[in-house]
Coordinates of C-alpha atoms in Angstrom, one line a residue:
M1 CA 16.8 20.6 -43.1
L2 CA 16.7 20.7 -39.3
Y3 CA 17.6 24.0 -37.6
F4 CA 19.5 23.0 -34.5
Q5 CA 23.0 22.1 -33.5
L6 CA 24.6 19.1 -31.7
H7 CA 27.2 19.9 -29.1
K8 CA 29.8 17.2 -28.9
E9 CA 31.3 18.5 -25.7
N10 CA 28.0 18.3 -23.9
T11 CA 27.4 15.6 -21.3
I12 CA 24.1 14.7 -23.0
P13 CA 24.7 11.8 -25.5
L14 CA 24.6 12.9 -29.2
Y15 CA 21.7 10.5 -30.0
E16 CA 19.7 12.1 -27.2
Q17 CA 20.4 15.6 -28.4
L18 CA 19.3 14.6 -31.9
Y19 CA 16.2 12.9 -30.6
I20 CA 15.3 16.1 -28.6
G21 CA 16.0 18.4 -31.5
I22 CA 13.7 16.4 -33.9
K23 CA 11.0 16.0 -31.3
N24 CA 10.9 19.7 -30.6
A25 CA 10.8 20.5 -34.4
I26 CA 7.8 18.1 -34.7
T27 CA 5.8 19.5 -31.6
S28 CA 6.5 23.1 -32.6
K29 CA 5.3 22.4 -36.2
Q30 CA 8.6 23.3 -37.8
L31 CA 8.2 19.9 -39.4
E32 CA 4.8 19.3 -40.9
V33 CA 2.8 16.1 -40.6
G34 CA 3.8 13.7 -43.4
A35 CA 7.2 15.5 -44.0
R36 CA 10.0 13.1 -45.0
L37 CA 13.0 13.1 -42.7
P38 CA 16.5 12.8 -44.0
S39 CA 17.9 9.3 -44.4
K40 CA 20.3 8.0 -41.7
R41 CA 23.2 8.5 -44.1
E42 CA 22.2 12.1 -45.0
L43 CA 21.7 13.1 -41.4
A44 CA 24.9 11.5 -40.3
E45 CA 26.9 13.5 -43.0
F46 CA 25.1 16.7 -42.1
F47 CA 25.9 16.6 -38.4
T48 CA 29.2 14.7 -38.9
I49 CA 28.1 11.8 -36.6
S50 CA 27.8 8.1 -37.1
Q51 CA 24.8 6.4 -38.6
T52 CA 24.4 4.4 -35.4
T53 CA 23.8 7.6 -33.5
V54 CA 21.0 8.6 -36.0
E55 CA 19.5 5.1 -35.8
L56 CA 19.3 5.3 -32.0
A57 CA 17.5 8.7 -32.2
Y58 CA 15.1 7.5 -34.9
S59 CA 14.4 4.4 -32.9
Q60 CA 13.3 6.4 -29.9
L61 CA 11.1 8.7 -32.0
L62 CA 9.5 5.6 -33.6
A63 CA 8.9 4.1 -30.2
E64 CA 7.2 7.2 -28.9
G65 CA 5.1 7.7 -32.1
Y66 CA 6.6 10.9 -33.3
I67 CA 7.6 9.4 -36.6
T68 CA 6.6 6.4 -38.7
S69 CA 8.8 4.2 -41.0
K70 CA 7.9 3.0 -44.5
P71 CA 10.2 0.2 -45.6
R72 CA 12.6 1.2 -48.4
V73 CA 11.0 4.7 -48.5
G74 CA 12.1 6.5 -45.4
Y75 CA 10.9 8.1 -42.1
F76 CA 7.9 10.5 -42.0
V77 CA 6.5 12.9 -39.4
E78 CA 3.5 11.4 -37.7
E79 CA 0.4 13.4 -36.6
I80 CA 0.5 14.2 -32.9
D81 CA -2.7 15.1 -31.1
E82 CA -2.5 18.4 -29.3
L83 CA -2.8 18.4 -25.5
P84 CA -6.0 20.0 -24.2
L85 CA -5.3 23.7 -23.2
I86 CA -6.4 23.0 -19.6
Y87 CA -3.8 20.2 -19.3
A88 CA -1.1 22.3 -20.9
K89 CA -1.7 25.1 -18.4
Q90 CA -1.4 22.7 -15.5
Q91 CA 2.1 21.8 -16.5
S92 CA 3.3 25.3 -15.6
V93 CA 1.8 25.2 -12.1
K94 CA 4.5 25.3 -9.4
F95 CA 3.7 23.1 -6.5
Q96 CA 4.6 24.3 -3.0
Q97 CA 7.3 22.3 -1.3
V98 CA 5.6 19.8 1.0
K99 CA 6.9 19.8 4.5
G100 CA 7.6 16.6 6.4
E101 CA 4.8 15.1 8.4
R102 CA 7.0 15.0 11.5
P103 CA 8.7 18.3 12.2
S104 CA 11.9 18.3 14.1
Y105 CA 12.2 19.9 17.6
A106 CA 14.9 21.4 19.6
I107 CA 13.9 19.1 22.5
D108 CA 11.8 15.9 21.9
F109 CA 10.2 14.2 24.9
S110 CA 8.3 11.7 22.7
S111 CA 7.8 8.3 24.3
A112 CA 8.2 6.7 20.9
K113 CA 11.9 7.6 20.4
I114 CA 14.8 5.2 20.9
D115 CA 18.5 6.0 21.5
E116 CA 19.8 6.3 17.9
D117 CA 23.4 6.5 18.8
A118 CA 23.3 3.1 20.6
F119 CA 22.0 1.2 17.6
P120 CA 24.5 -1.4 16.3
F121 CA 24.7 -0.1 12.7
T122 CA 27.9 -2.0 11.7
L123 CA 26.5 -5.3 12.9
W124 CA 23.1 -4.8 11.3
R125 CA 24.7 -3.7 8.0
K126 CA 26.7 -7.0 8.0
Y127 CA 23.6 -9.1 8.3
A128 CA 21.8 -7.0 5.7
K129 CA 24.7 -7.5 3.2
D130 CA 24.7 -11.3 3.9
V131 CA 21.0 -11.6 3.1
L132 CA 21.3 -9.5 -0.1
D133 CA 23.3 -12.2 -1.7
M134 CA 22.7 -14.9 -4.4
P135 CA 22.0 -17.7 -1.9
F136 CA 19.0 -15.7 -0.8
K137 CA 17.5 -15.0 -4.2
H138 CA 14.5 -17.1 -3.3
L139 CA 13.4 -14.3 -1.0
L140 CA 12.4 -12.4 -4.1
Q141 CA 9.3 -14.6 -4.2
T142 CA 6.2 -14.3 -2.0
G143 CA 6.9 -15.8 1.4
E144 CA 4.8 -17.6 4.0
R145 CA 1.5 -16.1 5.0
Q146 CA 2.2 -16.0 8.7
G147 CA 5.7 -14.6 8.2
E148 CA 9.1 -16.4 7.6
L149 CA 9.5 -19.6 9.5
A150 CA 13.1 -18.7 10.4
L151 CA 11.9 -15.5 12.2
R152 CA 8.9 -17.3 13.9
I153 CA 11.3 -19.9 15.3
E154 CA 13.6 -17.2 16.8
I155 CA 10.6 -15.3 18.2
A156 CA 9.3 -18.5 19.8
N157 CA 12.7 -19.2 21.4
Y158 CA 13.0 -15.7 22.6
L159 CA 9.6 -15.7 24.2
H160 CA 10.3 -19.0 26.0
Q161 CA 13.6 -17.8 27.4
S162 CA 12.7 -14.2 28.3
R163 CA 8.9 -14.2 29.0
G164 CA 8.2 -17.8 30.0
I165 CA 5.8 -18.3 27.1
Q166 CA 5.4 -21.8 25.6
C167 CA 4.4 -21.6 21.9
S168 CA 5.2 -23.1 18.6
P169 CA 6.1 -21.1 15.4
E170 CA 2.8 -22.2 14.0
Q171 CA 1.0 -20.0 16.6
I172 CA 2.9 -16.9 15.5
V173 CA 1.7 -14.3 13.0
I174 CA 4.1 -11.5 11.8
G175 CA 2.8 -8.1 10.6
S176 CA 3.9 -4.6 10.3
G177 CA 2.6 -3.1 13.5
T178 CA 0.0 -3.2 16.3
E179 CA -2.3 -0.9 14.3
Q180 CA -2.4 -3.6 11.5
L181 CA -2.5 -6.7 13.7
L182 CA -5.2 -5.7 16.1
P183 CA -8.0 -5.4 13.4
M184 CA -6.9 -8.8 12.1
I185 CA -7.3 -10.3 15.6
L186 CA -10.8 -8.8 15.9
K187 CA -11.8 -10.1 12.5
L188 CA -11.4 -13.7 13.9
F189 CA -14.5 -13.0 16.0
G190 CA -16.6 -11.4 13.3
D191 CA -19.6 -9.4 14.4
H192 CA -19.4 -10.9 17.8
A193 CA -16.4 -8.9 18.8
K194 CA -17.1 -6.3 21.6
L195 CA -13.8 -4.8 22.5
A196 CA -12.8 -3.1 25.8
L197 CA -9.8 -0.8 26.0
E198 CA -7.7 0.7 28.8
N199 CA -8.6 4.3 29.4
P200 CA -6.1 6.0 29.1
G201 CA -4.4 3.6 26.6
Y202 CA -2.4 3.2 23.5
S203 CA -3.3 6.3 21.5
P204 CA -3.5 5.0 17.8
I205 CA -6.1 2.4 18.7
P206 CA -9.0 4.5 20.0
R207 CA -8.3 7.1 17.2
T208 CA -8.9 4.5 14.5
Q209 CA -12.2 2.9 13.4
L210 CA -12.2 1.1 16.8
K211 CA -13.2 4.3 18.6
Q212 CA -16.9 3.8 17.8
I213 CA -17.1 0.2 19.1
A214 CA -14.5 0.4 22.0
I215 CA -15.7 0.2 25.6
P216 CA -13.4 2.3 27.8
I217 CA -12.2 0.7 31.1
A218 CA -10.5 2.9 33.7
V219 CA -7.0 2.3 34.9
D220 CA -5.5 3.0 38.4
T221 CA -2.2 2.3 40.1
D222 CA -2.9 -1.5 39.9
G223 CA -3.7 -1.4 36.2
L224 CA -7.0 -2.2 34.5
I225 CA -10.0 -2.1 36.9
V226 CA -11.4 -5.6 36.2
E227 CA -14.6 -5.0 38.2
Q228 CA -15.5 -2.3 35.6
L229 CA -14.9 -4.8 32.8
Q230 CA -17.1 -7.4 34.4
R231 CA -20.0 -5.0 34.3
T232 CA -19.8 -4.6 30.5
D233 CA -20.9 -7.0 27.7
A234 CA -17.3 -6.9 26.3
N235 CA -15.9 -10.3 25.2
I236 CA -12.4 -9.1 24.2
V237 CA -10.2 -6.8 26.2
Y238 CA -7.0 -5.2 25.1
V239 CA -4.5 -4.7 28.0
T240 CA -0.8 -3.8 28.6
P241 CA -0.4 -5.6 31.9
S242 CA 3.4 -5.6 32.3
H243 CA 3.8 -1.9 31.7
Q244 CA 0.5 -0.1 31.2
F245 CA 0.8 2.6 28.6
P246 CA 0.8 5.5 29.2
T247 CA 0.5 5.4 33.1
G248 CA 3.3 2.8 33.6
A249 CA 1.1 0.8 36.1
V250 CA 1.6 -2.9 36.5
L251 CA -1.5 -5.1 36.6
S252 CA -1.5 -6.5 40.1
A253 CA -1.4 -10.2 40.8
N254 CA -4.9 -10.2 42.2
R255 CA -6.2 -8.4 39.0
R256 CA -4.3 -10.8 36.8
T257 CA -6.2 -13.7 38.4
Q258 CA -9.5 -11.8 38.1
L259 CA -8.9 -11.1 34.4
L260 CA -8.0 -14.7 33.6
K261 CA -11.1 -15.9 35.5
W262 CA -13.2 -13.4 33.6
A263 CA -12.0 -14.8 30.3
A264 CA -12.6 -18.4 31.3
Q265 CA -16.1 -17.8 32.6
A266 CA -17.7 -17.5 29.1
P267 CA -17.1 -19.0 25.7
N268 CA -15.5 -16.7 23.1
R269 CA -13.9 -14.4 25.7
Y270 CA -10.3 -13.5 25.0
I271 CA -7.6 -11.2 26.4
I272 CA -5.2 -9.4 24.0
E273 CA -2.0 -8.9 25.9
D274 CA 0.2 -6.2 24.5
D275 CA 3.6 -6.8 26.2
Y276 CA 4.6 -3.2 25.8
D277 CA 8.0 -2.1 27.0
S278 CA 8.4 -5.3 29.0
E279 CA 12.1 -5.5 28.1
F280 CA 13.1 -2.5 30.1
R281 CA 12.4 -2.8 33.8
Y282 CA 14.3 -0.9 36.5
I283 CA 12.5 -1.7 39.8
G284 CA 12.0 -5.3 41.0
K285 CA 12.0 -8.5 38.9
P286 CA 10.6 -8.8 35.4
I287 CA 6.9 -9.1 35.3
P288 CA 5.7 -12.5 33.9
A289 CA 3.6 -12.4 30.8
L290 CA -0.1 -13.0 31.4
Q291 CA 0.0 -15.6 28.6
G292 CA 2.4 -17.7 30.6
L293 CA -0.2 -17.9 33.4
D294 CA -3.2 -18.7 31.2
Q295 CA -4.4 -22.3 31.5
H296 CA -7.5 -22.0 29.3
D297 CA -6.0 -20.7 26.0
R298 CA -7.7 -17.3 26.3
V299 CA -4.7 -15.0 25.9
I300 CA -3.6 -13.6 22.6
Y301 CA 0.0 -12.3 23.1
L302 CA 1.0 -9.2 21.1
S303 CA 4.4 -7.5 20.9
T304 CA 6.8 -5.6 18.6
F305 CA 10.4 -4.8 18.0
T306 CA 9.7 -1.0 18.1
K307 CA 11.5 -0.2 21.3
S308 CA 13.8 -3.2 21.6
L309 CA 15.4 -2.5 18.1
M310 CA 13.9 0.4 16.1
P311 CA 10.4 1.9 15.3
S312 CA 11.2 2.0 11.6
L313 CA 11.7 -1.8 11.3
R314 CA 7.9 -2.2 11.5
V315 CA 7.9 -5.8 12.7
A316 CA 5.2 -6.9 15.2
Y317 CA 3.7 -10.3 15.9
F318 CA 0.9 -12.0 17.8
V319 CA 0.8 -15.5 19.3
L320 CA -2.5 -17.2 19.0
P321 CA -3.8 -19.9 21.4
P322 CA -3.8 -23.3 19.7
S323 CA -7.6 -23.3 19.5
L324 CA -7.6 -20.2 17.3
V325 CA -4.9 -21.2 14.8
K326 CA -7.3 -23.1 12.5
R327 CA -9.8 -20.3 12.6
Y328 CA -7.0 -17.8 11.7
R329 CA -5.9 -19.9 8.7
E330 CA -9.5 -20.2 7.4
N331 CA -10.1 -16.4 7.7
F332 CA -6.8 -15.3 6.3
N333 CA -6.0 -17.9 3.7
Y334 CA -5.6 -14.9 1.2
Y335 CA -3.3 -13.0 3.5
S336 CA 0.4 -12.3 2.7
S337 CA 2.8 -11.0 5.4
T338 CA 3.2 -7.2 5.1
V339 CA 6.8 -7.3 6.3
P340 CA 9.5 -7.6 3.6
R341 CA 11.1 -11.1 3.6
F342 CA 14.6 -9.6 3.5
E343 CA 13.9 -7.7 6.7
Q344 CA 12.5 -10.7 8.4
H345 CA 15.6 -12.8 7.6
I346 CA 18.0 -10.1 8.7
L347 CA 16.2 -10.0 12.0
A348 CA 16.0 -13.8 12.3
N349 CA 19.8 -14.2 11.7
F350 CA 20.5 -11.3 14.1
M351 CA 18.5 -13.1 16.8
K352 CA 19.8 -16.5 16.0
D353 CA 23.4 -15.5 16.6
G354 CA 22.6 -14.0 20.0
H355 CA 23.0 -10.3 19.1
F356 CA 19.4 -9.4 19.9
S357 CA 19.8 -10.5 23.5
K358 CA 23.2 -8.7 23.8
H359 CA 21.6 -5.5 22.3
L360 CA 18.8 -5.7 24.8
N361 CA 21.2 -6.0 27.8
R362 CA 23.2 -3.0 26.5
M363 CA 20.1 -0.9 26.1
R364 CA 18.8 -1.8 29.6
K365 CA 22.0 -0.3 31.0
I366 CA 21.8 2.8 28.8
Y367 CA 18.1 3.5 29.6
R368 CA 18.6 2.8 33.3
K369 CA 21.2 5.5 33.5
K370 CA 18.9 7.9 31.8
H371 CA 16.0 6.9 33.9
D372 CA 18.0 7.3 37.2
K373 CA 19.3 10.7 36.0
L374 CA 15.8 11.9 35.3
I375 CA 14.5 10.8 38.7
E376 CA 17.5 12.5 40.4
I377 CA 16.8 15.8 38.7
F378 CA 13.2 15.9 39.6
S379 CA 13.7 14.8 43.2
T380 CA 16.6 17.3 43.7
Y381 CA 15.3 20.4 41.9
Y382 CA 11.5 20.0 41.5
P383 CA 10.1 18.1 44.6
Q384 CA 6.7 19.7 43.9
I385 CA 6.3 17.5 40.8
Q386 CA 5.0 14.0 41.4
I387 CA 6.6 11.2 39.4
S388 CA 4.9 7.9 38.5
G389 CA 5.2 5.1 35.9
D390 CA 8.9 5.0 36.5
A391 CA 9.3 1.2 37.1
A392 CA 9.9 0.4 33.5
G393 CA 10.0 1.7 29.9
T394 CA 11.4 4.8 28.4
N395 CA 9.0 7.4 29.7
I396 CA 7.6 8.6 33.0
L397 CA 4.5 10.7 34.0
I398 CA 5.0 14.0 35.7
T399 CA 2.1 15.5 37.7
F400 CA 1.8 19.0 39.0
A401 CA -0.5 21.9 39.8
H402 CA -0.6 24.8 37.3
A403 CA -2.9 27.7 36.5
Q404 CA -2.7 27.0 32.8
S405 CA -4.5 24.0 31.1
E406 CA -2.6 21.1 29.7
T407 CA -3.4 22.3 26.2
E408 CA -2.0 25.8 27.0
L409 CA 1.2 24.3 28.5
Q410 CA 1.7 22.0 25.5
Q411 CA 1.3 25.0 23.1
L412 CA 3.7 27.0 25.2
A413 CA 6.3 24.2 24.9
L414 CA 5.8 24.0 21.2
K415 CA 6.4 27.7 20.8
H416 CA 9.9 27.0 22.2
Q417 CA 10.4 24.0 19.9
I418 CA 9.8 21.4 22.7
Y419 CA 7.6 18.4 22.0
I420 CA 5.7 16.8 24.9
L421 CA 2.3 15.3 25.2
P422 CA -0.3 15.6 28.0
L423 CA -1.9 12.4 29.4
S424 CA -5.3 13.7 28.2
N425 CA -4.2 12.8 24.6
F426 CA -4.4 9.1 25.5
F427 CA -8.0 9.0 26.9
V428 CA -10.8 7.4 24.9
T429 CA -13.2 9.7 26.7
P430 CA -12.6 13.3 28.0
Q431 CA -11.5 13.7 31.6
N432 CA -12.1 16.5 34.1
T433 CA -9.2 17.0 36.4
T434 CA -7.3 19.9 38.0
E435 CA -4.0 18.2 37.8
R436 CA -1.6 18.7 34.9
V437 CA -0.1 15.3 33.8
F438 CA 2.4 14.9 31.0
L439 CA 4.2 12.0 29.4
L440 CA 7.9 12.6 29.4
G441 CA 9.9 10.3 27.2
F442 CA 13.7 10.0 27.6
G443 CA 14.7 7.3 25.1
N444 CA 16.6 9.5 22.7
L445 CA 17.8 12.2 25.1
P446 CA 21.6 12.2 25.5
L447 CA 22.5 11.4 29.1
T448 CA 24.7 14.5 29.4
E449 CA 21.8 16.8 28.2
I450 CA 18.9 15.5 30.3
A451 CA 19.4 18.0 33.1
T452 CA 19.6 21.0 30.8
K453 CA 16.5 20.0 28.8
I454 CA 14.4 19.4 31.9
H455 CA 15.5 22.8 33.4
Q456 CA 14.6 24.5 30.1
L457 CA 11.1 23.0 30.1
M458 CA 10.4 23.8 33.7
Q459 CA 11.6 27.4 33.1
I460 CA 9.2 27.8 30.2
W461 CA 6.3 26.6 32.3
G462 CA 7.3 28.8 35.1
I463 CA 8.0 26.0 37.6
S464 CA 10.4 27.2 40.2
K465 CA 13.7 25.4 40.7
K466 CA 14.7 24.4 44.3
A467 CA 17.8 26.3 45.4

């Protein structure tokens, strides 16, 4: 008979206890191969349990191959191959706890952060609940290749109203981020793509496979230096004209004209316009999108909801010129949108009911207050520090002289649990300069704590505070 007990007061179901007990007896060789197990009635009487409980346990053992059943004869122990010794040893290995890829900091000056407390959780939850309902069960199936039509319609309306862009939903392609969409755009041009990038520029791009083929073009206070671009054999250029990242420069009107002329002067030349941070501008009027000025269908417009809503949403999109739509569909007829359909419809409904525009208006006011507070602190207490890139966005550049290198200053900040990146991190090619330039993001800094956090960083770096 079986030498184990069942505990009826245990939270583990009786059939599971019975299954475990018999399985252990088989694997430990207490029950030999071919041994006949008690009948369901015998075992039920022995343990004072129902035959249904025994039947459930036997069914599980049968399914896993521990026993076999012979009709009108009974249940018998099946032969189980022993695990190799090396595998058995591996089961006892204790793995070290894996730490998160993104450590937390006491102070985080990352430019990628948003104000978490200002996000409309209650409203977003309502739209999420509405979509997760039976009328939307069709969203369980594969959606449209370019993204959900409902969302593409809302994006087209938003671009027309806020950025002066005329486009149809058929020109829009939705994906899960700039890093994913840019290689897709380049694939449209095959082996003929020769890409030029801003230097410094958006960091994930030169750090990917594009680094080997990218042609760096310098940036100054008027944005991309188009004259440098004209001296290269590039036929595609990636720019952030409305708010250059990371310098914050705005592409001047003269250079916008130069850039559009450059694209129109040769076939297969295109501009990829990343409209980074265009929603948040604090000085002057909103900068019109380059795509809205294009009369030759040479601008591919690219944007995301990273800053306007949340980085974790992972919704980005590009707008193709009409002449490239057919080419896109031929090249990507196998493609499926990488953004979940439910997320797309939540966002589409959120935009359709006007909440996206309201949220943006609210965030502009919140970020403007933080921006103004930041400028006030530096101008009042640290006049020796030069500020730039402060016309828009959720970060500024601070420039100052210091005996220590940017790397040493960054490491010194990290020792005090402060995250901040030097401008040198965003260059495609190394730069030699005596100035120390850092990118200081303020998106997720509480307004009431900005002064304290700035003073703390300055103190660590040994930068004196004006009395």
